[in-house]
């Protein structure tokens, strides 16, 4: 297994549509394993392949909360086949949008169809945080970030701050300064 670098917005690679996996082969399984390792190290509760620069329809999740413990989940070609009419709102975070959080409303309950690590067809009905996380990750496969669901005013403010932070980090690097106290740890709701 290998740790991958997580791409931070704004980045054109995060806006691209990912391609379906043709078959869940050894390469796909390697990608799934690397993504899980990268997600746990971040730490986060979900990660989509485009966040590590791979434009394939693969997502991984692991939610460990009092109300829901999924264990490691890997999904190739995930697809929402049913969604509830009622919405649920969660404060979402994203490993590609570090240190910013916002309430996003999405269908409270969804059924997702996908291929598992063995390439077997599976269907799972998700609610609560799992439903939010699955929809957040599938959005990534279509080049959509959670900040695309909030007001453009707030989105642009977040993107400006991310750009500023990136420039400051680059300047510190040129000056030979060590990055400030390492990276800050994300709360476990980043995905
Ligand atoms: Zn995300």
PDB file of C-alpha atoms and ligand atoms in Angstrom:
ATOM      1  CA  UNK A   1       0.000   0.000   0.000  1.00  0.00           C
ATOM      2  CA  UNK A   2       1.108   3.526  -0.585  1.00  0.00           C
ATOM      3  CA  UNK A   3       0.042   6.935   0.612  1.00  0.00           C
ATOM      4  CA  UNK A   4      -1.199   9.219  -2.156  1.00  0.00           C
ATOM      5  CA  UNK A   5      -1.109  12.999  -2.224  1.00  0.00           C
ATOM      6  CA  UNK A   6      -4.530  14.604  -1.824  1.00  0.00           C
ATOM      7  CA  UNK A   7      -5.244  17.356  -4.346  1.00  0.00           C
ATOM      8  CA  UNK A   8      -6.405  20.644  -2.838  1.00  0.00           C
ATOM      9  CA  UNK A   9      -8.953  22.970  -4.499  1.00  0.00           C
ATOM     10  CA  UNK A  10      -8.878  25.006  -6.638  1.00  0.00           C
ATOM     11  CA  UNK A  11      -7.435  22.502  -9.103  1.00  0.00           C
ATOM     12  CA  UNK A  12      -8.747  21.665 -12.582  1.00  0.00           C
ATOM     13  CA  UNK A  13      -8.379  17.926 -11.896  1.00  0.00           C
ATOM     14  CA  UNK A  14     -11.116  18.163  -9.244  1.00  0.00           C
ATOM     15  CA  UNK A  15     -13.550  19.550 -11.835  1.00  0.00           C
ATOM     16  CA  UNK A  16     -13.238  16.633 -14.290  1.00  0.00           C
ATOM     17  CA  UNK A  17     -15.670  13.766 -14.800  1.00  0.00           C
ATOM     18  CA  UNK A  18     -14.154  10.377 -13.960  1.00  0.00           C
ATOM     19  CA  UNK A  19     -14.382   7.305 -16.203  1.00  0.00           C
ATOM     20  CA  UNK A  20     -16.098   4.045 -15.191  1.00  0.00           C
ATOM     21  CA  UNK A  21     -13.919   1.138 -14.134  1.00  0.00           C
ATOM     22  CA  UNK A  22     -14.050  -1.576 -16.834  1.00  0.00           C
ATOM     23  CA  UNK A  23     -13.303  -4.399 -14.412  1.00  0.00           C
ATOM     24  CA  UNK A  24     -12.216  -4.572 -10.791  1.00  0.00           C
ATOM     25  CA  UNK A  25      -8.743  -5.959 -11.498  1.00  0.00           C
ATOM     26  CA  UNK A  26      -5.532  -6.017  -9.456  1.00  0.00           C
ATOM     27  CA  UNK A  27      -4.790  -2.403 -10.414  1.00  0.00           C
ATOM     28  CA  UNK A  28      -8.216  -1.254  -9.229  1.00  0.00           C
ATOM     29  CA  UNK A  29      -7.838  -3.164  -5.954  1.00  0.00           C
ATOM     30  CA  UNK A  30      -4.418  -1.577  -5.439  1.00  0.00           C
ATOM     31  CA  UNK A  31      -5.990   1.847  -5.992  1.00  0.00           C
ATOM     32  CA  UNK A  32      -8.758   1.009  -3.456  1.00  0.00           C
ATOM     33  CA  UNK A  33      -6.185  -0.084  -0.856  1.00  0.00           C
ATOM     34  CA  UNK A  34      -4.016   3.002  -1.409  1.00  0.00           C
ATOM     35  CA  UNK A  35      -7.069   5.243  -1.157  1.00  0.00           C
ATOM     36  CA  UNK A  36      -8.168   3.656   2.138  1.00  0.00           C
ATOM     37  CA  UNK A  37      -4.681   4.122   3.577  1.00  0.00           C
ATOM     38  CA  UNK A  38      -4.603   7.749   2.403  1.00  0.00           C
ATOM     39  CA  UNK A  39      -8.086   8.386   3.843  1.00  0.00           C
ATOM     40  CA  UNK A  40      -7.189   6.936   7.268  1.00  0.00           C
ATOM     41  CA  UNK A  41      -3.950   8.931   7.387  1.00  0.00           C
ATOM     42  CA  UNK A  42      -5.661  12.247   6.535  1.00  0.00           C
ATOM     43  CA  UNK A  43      -7.866  11.430   8.557  1.00  0.00           C
ATOM     44  CA  UNK A  44     -11.174  11.367   6.740  1.00  0.00           C
ATOM     45  CA  UNK A  45     -14.341   9.293   6.443  1.00  0.00           C
ATOM     46  CA  UNK A  46     -14.443   9.156   2.647  1.00  0.00           C
ATOM     47  CA  UNK A  47     -12.231   9.663  -0.384  1.00  0.00           C
ATOM     48  CA  UNK A  48     -12.821   9.645  -4.154  1.00  0.00           C
ATOM     49  CA  UNK A  49     -10.172   8.657  -6.739  1.00  0.00           C
ATOM     50  CA  UNK A  50     -10.025  12.116  -8.427  1.00  0.00           C
ATOM     51  CA  UNK A  51      -8.912  13.549  -5.062  1.00  0.00           C
ATOM     52  CA  UNK A  52      -5.677  11.584  -5.519  1.00  0.00           C
ATOM     53  CA  UNK A  53      -5.430  12.488  -9.212  1.00  0.00           C
ATOM     54  CA  UNK A  54      -6.948   9.281 -10.642  1.00  0.00           C
ATOM     55  CA  UNK A  55      -9.962   9.951 -12.867  1.00  0.00           C
ATOM     56  CA  UNK A  56     -11.666   6.598 -12.232  1.00  0.00           C
ATOM     57  CA  UNK A  57     -15.066   6.007 -10.649  1.00  0.00           C
ATOM     58  CA  UNK A  58     -13.797   4.577  -7.365  1.00  0.00           C
ATOM     59  CA  UNK A  59     -14.690   5.729  -3.846  1.00  0.00           C
ATOM     60  CA  UNK A  60     -13.797   4.488  -0.370  1.00  0.00           C
ATOM     61  CA  UNK A  61     -15.519   5.177   2.952  1.00  0.00           C
ATOM     62  CA  UNK A  62     -15.316   4.215   6.584  1.00  0.00           C
ATOM     63  CA  UNK A  63     -17.698   5.813   9.028  1.00  0.00           C
ATOM     64  CA  UNK A  64     -17.189   5.108  12.692  1.00  0.00           C
ATOM     65  CA  UNK A  65     -19.775   6.940  14.759  1.00  0.00           C
ATOM     66  CA  UNK A  66     -22.008   5.930  17.608  1.00  0.00           C
ATOM     67  CA  UNK A  67     -24.992   5.623  15.288  1.00  0.00           C
ATOM     68  CA  UNK A  68     -23.198   4.089  12.296  1.00  0.00           C
ATOM     69  CA  UNK A  69     -20.089   1.942  11.959  1.00  0.00           C
ATOM     70  CA  UNK A  70     -19.528   0.761   8.419  1.00  0.00           C
ATOM     71  CA  UNK A  71     -15.994  -0.584   8.486  1.00  0.00           C
ATOM     72  CA  UNK A  72     -13.952  -0.084   5.299  1.00  0.00           C
ATOM     73  CA  UNK A  73     -16.167   0.189   2.208  1.00  0.00           C
ATOM     74  CA  UNK A  74     -14.849   0.321  -1.366  1.00  0.00           C
ATOM     75  CA  UNK A  75     -17.074   0.985  -4.350  1.00  0.00           C
ATOM     76  CA  UNK A  76     -16.352   0.970  -8.077  1.00  0.00           C
ATOM     77  CA  UNK A  77     -18.833   2.649 -10.439  1.00  0.00           C
ATOM     78  CA  UNK A  78     -21.170   3.728  -7.612  1.00  0.00           C
ATOM     79  CA  UNK A  79     -24.543   4.919  -8.808  1.00  0.00           C
ATOM     80  CA  UNK A  80     -27.528   6.317  -6.896  1.00  0.00           C
ATOM     81  CA  UNK A  81     -30.546   4.293  -8.024  1.00  0.00           C
ATOM     82  CA  UNK A  82     -33.046   5.662  -5.507  1.00  0.00           C
ATOM     83  CA  UNK A  83     -33.218   8.817  -3.387  1.00  0.00           C
ATOM     84  CA  UNK A  84     -35.719   9.907  -0.746  1.00  0.00           C
ATOM     85  CA  UNK A  85     -37.835  13.023  -1.200  1.00  0.00           C
ATOM     86  CA  UNK A  86     -36.895  14.337   2.233  1.00  0.00           C
ATOM     87  CA  UNK A  87     -33.551  16.021   2.745  1.00  0.00           C
ATOM     88  CA  UNK A  88     -31.064  15.907   5.588  1.00  0.00           C
ATOM     89  CA  UNK A  89     -28.530  18.635   6.314  1.00  0.00           C
ATOM     90  CA  UNK A  90     -25.011  17.909   7.519  1.00  0.00           C
ATOM     91  CA  UNK A  91     -22.044  20.170   8.078  1.00  0.00           C
ATOM     92  CA  UNK A  92     -19.686  18.800   5.426  1.00  0.00           C
ATOM     93  CA  UNK A  93     -15.958  19.022   5.148  1.00  0.00           C
ATOM     94  CA  UNK A  94     -13.696  17.792   2.357  1.00  0.00           C
ATOM     95  CA  UNK A  95     -10.086  16.641   2.339  1.00  0.00           C
ATOM     96  CA  UNK A  96      -9.660  18.699  -0.858  1.00  0.00           C
ATOM     97  CA  UNK A  97     -11.113  21.821   0.814  1.00  0.00           C
ATOM     98  CA  UNK A  98      -9.161  21.733   4.089  1.00  0.00           C
ATOM     99  CA  UNK A  99     -10.376  23.617   7.148  1.00  0.00           C
ATOM    100  CA  UNK A 100     -13.654  24.794   5.631  1.00  0.00           C
ATOM    101  CA  UNK A 101     -17.079  23.448   6.530  1.00  0.00           C
ATOM    102  CA  UNK A 102     -20.582  24.192   5.398  1.00  0.00           C
ATOM    103  CA  UNK A 103     -24.122  22.884   5.787  1.00  0.00           C
ATOM    104  CA  UNK A 104     -25.280  20.987   2.701  1.00  0.00           C
ATOM    105  CA  UNK A 105     -28.787  19.547   2.203  1.00  0.00           C
ATOM    106  CA  UNK A 106     -29.043  16.261   0.313  1.00  0.00           C
ATOM    107  CA  UNK A 107     -31.596  13.409   0.088  1.00  0.00           C
ATOM    108  CA  UNK A 108     -31.747  11.830   3.551  1.00  0.00           C
ATOM    109  CA  UNK A 109     -31.763   8.269   2.231  1.00  0.00           C
ATOM    110  CA  UNK A 110     -30.261   6.823  -0.954  1.00  0.00           C
ATOM    111  CA  UNK A 111     -29.756   3.405  -2.471  1.00  0.00           C
ATOM    112  CA  UNK A 112     -26.397   2.967  -4.154  1.00  0.00           C
ATOM    113  CA  UNK A 113     -25.468   0.263  -6.668  1.00  0.00           C
ATOM    114  CA  UNK A 114     -21.760  -0.528  -7.107  1.00  0.00           C
ATOM    115  CA  UNK A 115     -19.094  -3.173  -7.673  1.00  0.00           C
ATOM    116  CA  UNK A 116     -17.257  -4.349  -4.557  1.00  0.00           C
ATOM    117  CA  UNK A 117     -13.573  -5.290  -4.191  1.00  0.00           C
ATOM    118  CA  UNK A 118     -14.296  -8.667  -5.828  1.00  0.00           C
ATOM    119  CA  UNK A 119     -16.122  -7.054  -8.751  1.00  0.00           C
ATOM    120  CA  UNK A 120     -19.485  -8.338  -7.441  1.00  0.00           C
ATOM    121  CA  UNK A 121     -22.597  -6.214  -7.948  1.00  0.00           C
ATOM    122  CA  UNK A 122     -23.899  -4.839  -4.650  1.00  0.00           C
ATOM    123  CA  UNK A 123     -26.726  -2.605  -3.565  1.00  0.00           C
ATOM    124  CA  UNK A 124     -26.835  -0.734  -0.280  1.00  0.00           C
ATOM    125  CA  UNK A 125     -29.410   1.560   1.277  1.00  0.00           C
ATOM    126  CA  UNK A 126     -27.757   4.371   3.201  1.00  0.00           C
ATOM    127  CA  UNK A 127     -29.093   6.970   5.603  1.00  0.00           C
ATOM    128  CA  UNK A 128     -27.640   9.464   8.067  1.00  0.00           C
ATOM    129  CA  UNK A 129     -24.012  10.427   7.617  1.00  0.00           C
ATOM    130  CA  UNK A 130     -23.391   7.432   5.325  1.00  0.00           C
ATOM    131  CA  UNK A 131     -25.974   8.765   2.852  1.00  0.00           C
ATOM    132  CA  UNK A 132     -24.328  12.204   2.902  1.00  0.00           C
ATOM    133  CA  UNK A 133     -20.850  10.731   2.493  1.00  0.00           C
ATOM    134  CA  UNK A 134     -21.787   8.445  -0.430  1.00  0.00           C
ATOM    135  CA  UNK A 135     -23.402  11.382  -2.262  1.00  0.00           C
ATOM    136  CA  UNK A 136     -20.431  13.662  -1.499  1.00  0.00           C
ATOM    137  CA  UNK A 137     -18.000  11.077  -2.938  1.00  0.00           C
ATOM    138  CA  UNK A 138     -20.091  10.355  -6.052  1.00  0.00           C
ATOM    139  CA  UNK A 139     -20.219  14.126  -6.630  1.00  0.00           C
ATOM    140  CA  UNK A 140     -16.393  14.075  -6.762  1.00  0.00           C
ATOM    141  CA  UNK A 141     -16.590  11.559  -9.644  1.00  0.00           C
ATOM    142  CA  UNK A 142     -18.637  14.130 -11.575  1.00  0.00           C
ATOM    143  CA  UNK A 143     -16.297  17.013 -10.785  1.00  0.00           C
ATOM    144  CA  UNK A 144     -18.561  18.490  -8.106  1.00  0.00           C
ATOM    145  CA  UNK A 145     -17.350  19.700  -4.699  1.00  0.00           C
ATOM    146  CA  UNK A 146     -19.539  20.363  -1.653  1.00  0.00           C
ATOM    147  CA  UNK A 147     -18.794  24.069  -2.067  1.00  0.00           C
ATOM    148  CA  UNK A 148     -20.648  23.862  -5.411  1.00  0.00           C
ATOM    149  CA  UNK A 149     -23.805  23.267  -3.329  1.00  0.00           C
ATOM    150  CA  UNK A 150     -23.457  26.496  -1.307  1.00  0.00           C
ATOM    151  CA  UNK A 151     -23.804  30.167  -2.255  1.00  0.00           C
ATOM    152  CA  UNK A 152     -21.296  31.470  -4.786  1.00  0.00           C
ATOM    153  CA  UNK A 153     -20.406  34.207  -2.312  1.00  0.00           C
ATOM    154  CA  UNK A 154     -19.304  31.706   0.312  1.00  0.00           C
ATOM    155  CA  UNK A 155     -17.714  29.411  -2.296  1.00  0.00           C
ATOM    156  CA  UNK A 156     -15.558  32.202  -3.729  1.00  0.00           C
ATOM    157  CA  UNK A 157     -14.510  33.301  -0.263  1.00  0.00           C
ATOM    158  CA  UNK A 158     -13.357  29.746   0.553  1.00  0.00           C
ATOM    159  CA  UNK A 159     -11.491  29.387  -2.783  1.00  0.00           C
ATOM    160  CA  UNK A 160      -9.727  32.731  -2.244  1.00  0.00           C
ATOM    161  CA  UNK A 161      -8.608  31.651   1.223  1.00  0.00           C
ATOM    162  CA  UNK A 162      -7.317  28.321  -0.128  1.00  0.00           C
ATOM    163  CA  UNK A 163      -5.338  30.120  -2.843  1.00  0.00           C
ATOM    164  CA  UNK A 164      -3.898  32.521  -0.288  1.00  0.00           C
ATOM    165  CA  UNK A 165      -2.868  29.635   1.982  1.00  0.00           C
ATOM    166  CA  UNK A 166      -1.224  27.887  -0.993  1.00  0.00           C
ATOM    167  CA  UNK A 167       0.767  31.022  -1.915  1.00  0.00           C
ATOM    168  CA  UNK A 168       1.889  31.482   1.676  1.00  0.00           C
ATOM    169  CA  UNK A 169       3.029  27.853   1.843  1.00  0.00           C
ATOM    170  CA  UNK A 170       4.968  28.260  -1.428  1.00  0.00           C
ATOM    171  CA  UNK A 171       6.593  31.462  -0.174  1.00  0.00           C
ATOM    172  CA  UNK A 172       7.613  29.802   3.086  1.00  0.00           C
ATOM    173  CA  UNK A 173       9.133  26.988   1.051  1.00  0.00           C
ATOM    174  CA  UNK A 174      11.170  29.447  -1.030  1.00  0.00           C
ATOM    175  CA  UNK A 175      12.357  31.169   2.126  1.00  0.00           C
ATOM    176  CA  UNK A 176      13.435  27.793   3.420  1.00  0.00           C
ATOM    177  CA  UNK A 177      11.030  28.067   6.336  1.00  0.00           C
ATOM    178  CA  UNK A 178       9.528  24.958   7.727  1.00  0.00           C
ATOM    179  CA  UNK A 179       5.779  24.640   7.148  1.00  0.00           C
ATOM    180  CA  UNK A 180       3.911  25.991  10.147  1.00  0.00           C
ATOM    181  CA  UNK A 181       3.616  23.294  12.827  1.00  0.00           C
ATOM    182  CA  UNK A 182       2.898  20.597  10.258  1.00  0.00           C
ATOM    183  CA  UNK A 183      -0.564  20.130   8.834  1.00  0.00           C
ATOM    184  CA  UNK A 184      -3.522  20.691  11.074  1.00  0.00           C
ATOM    185  CA  UNK A 185      -5.555  17.582  11.707  1.00  0.00           C
ATOM    186  CA  UNK A 186      -8.965  17.532  10.093  1.00  0.00           C
ATOM    187  CA  UNK A 187     -11.929  16.548  12.228  1.00  0.00           C
ATOM    188  CA  UNK A 188     -13.220  13.150  11.228  1.00  0.00           C
ATOM    189  CA  UNK A 189     -16.023  14.573   9.073  1.00  0.00           C
ATOM    190  CA  UNK A 190     -13.754  15.454   6.142  1.00  0.00           C
ATOM    191  CA  UNK A 191     -14.448  13.382   3.025  1.00  0.00           C
TER     192      UNK A 191
HETATM  193 ZN1  LIG B   1     -14.629  15.647  -0.624  1.00  0.00          ZN
END
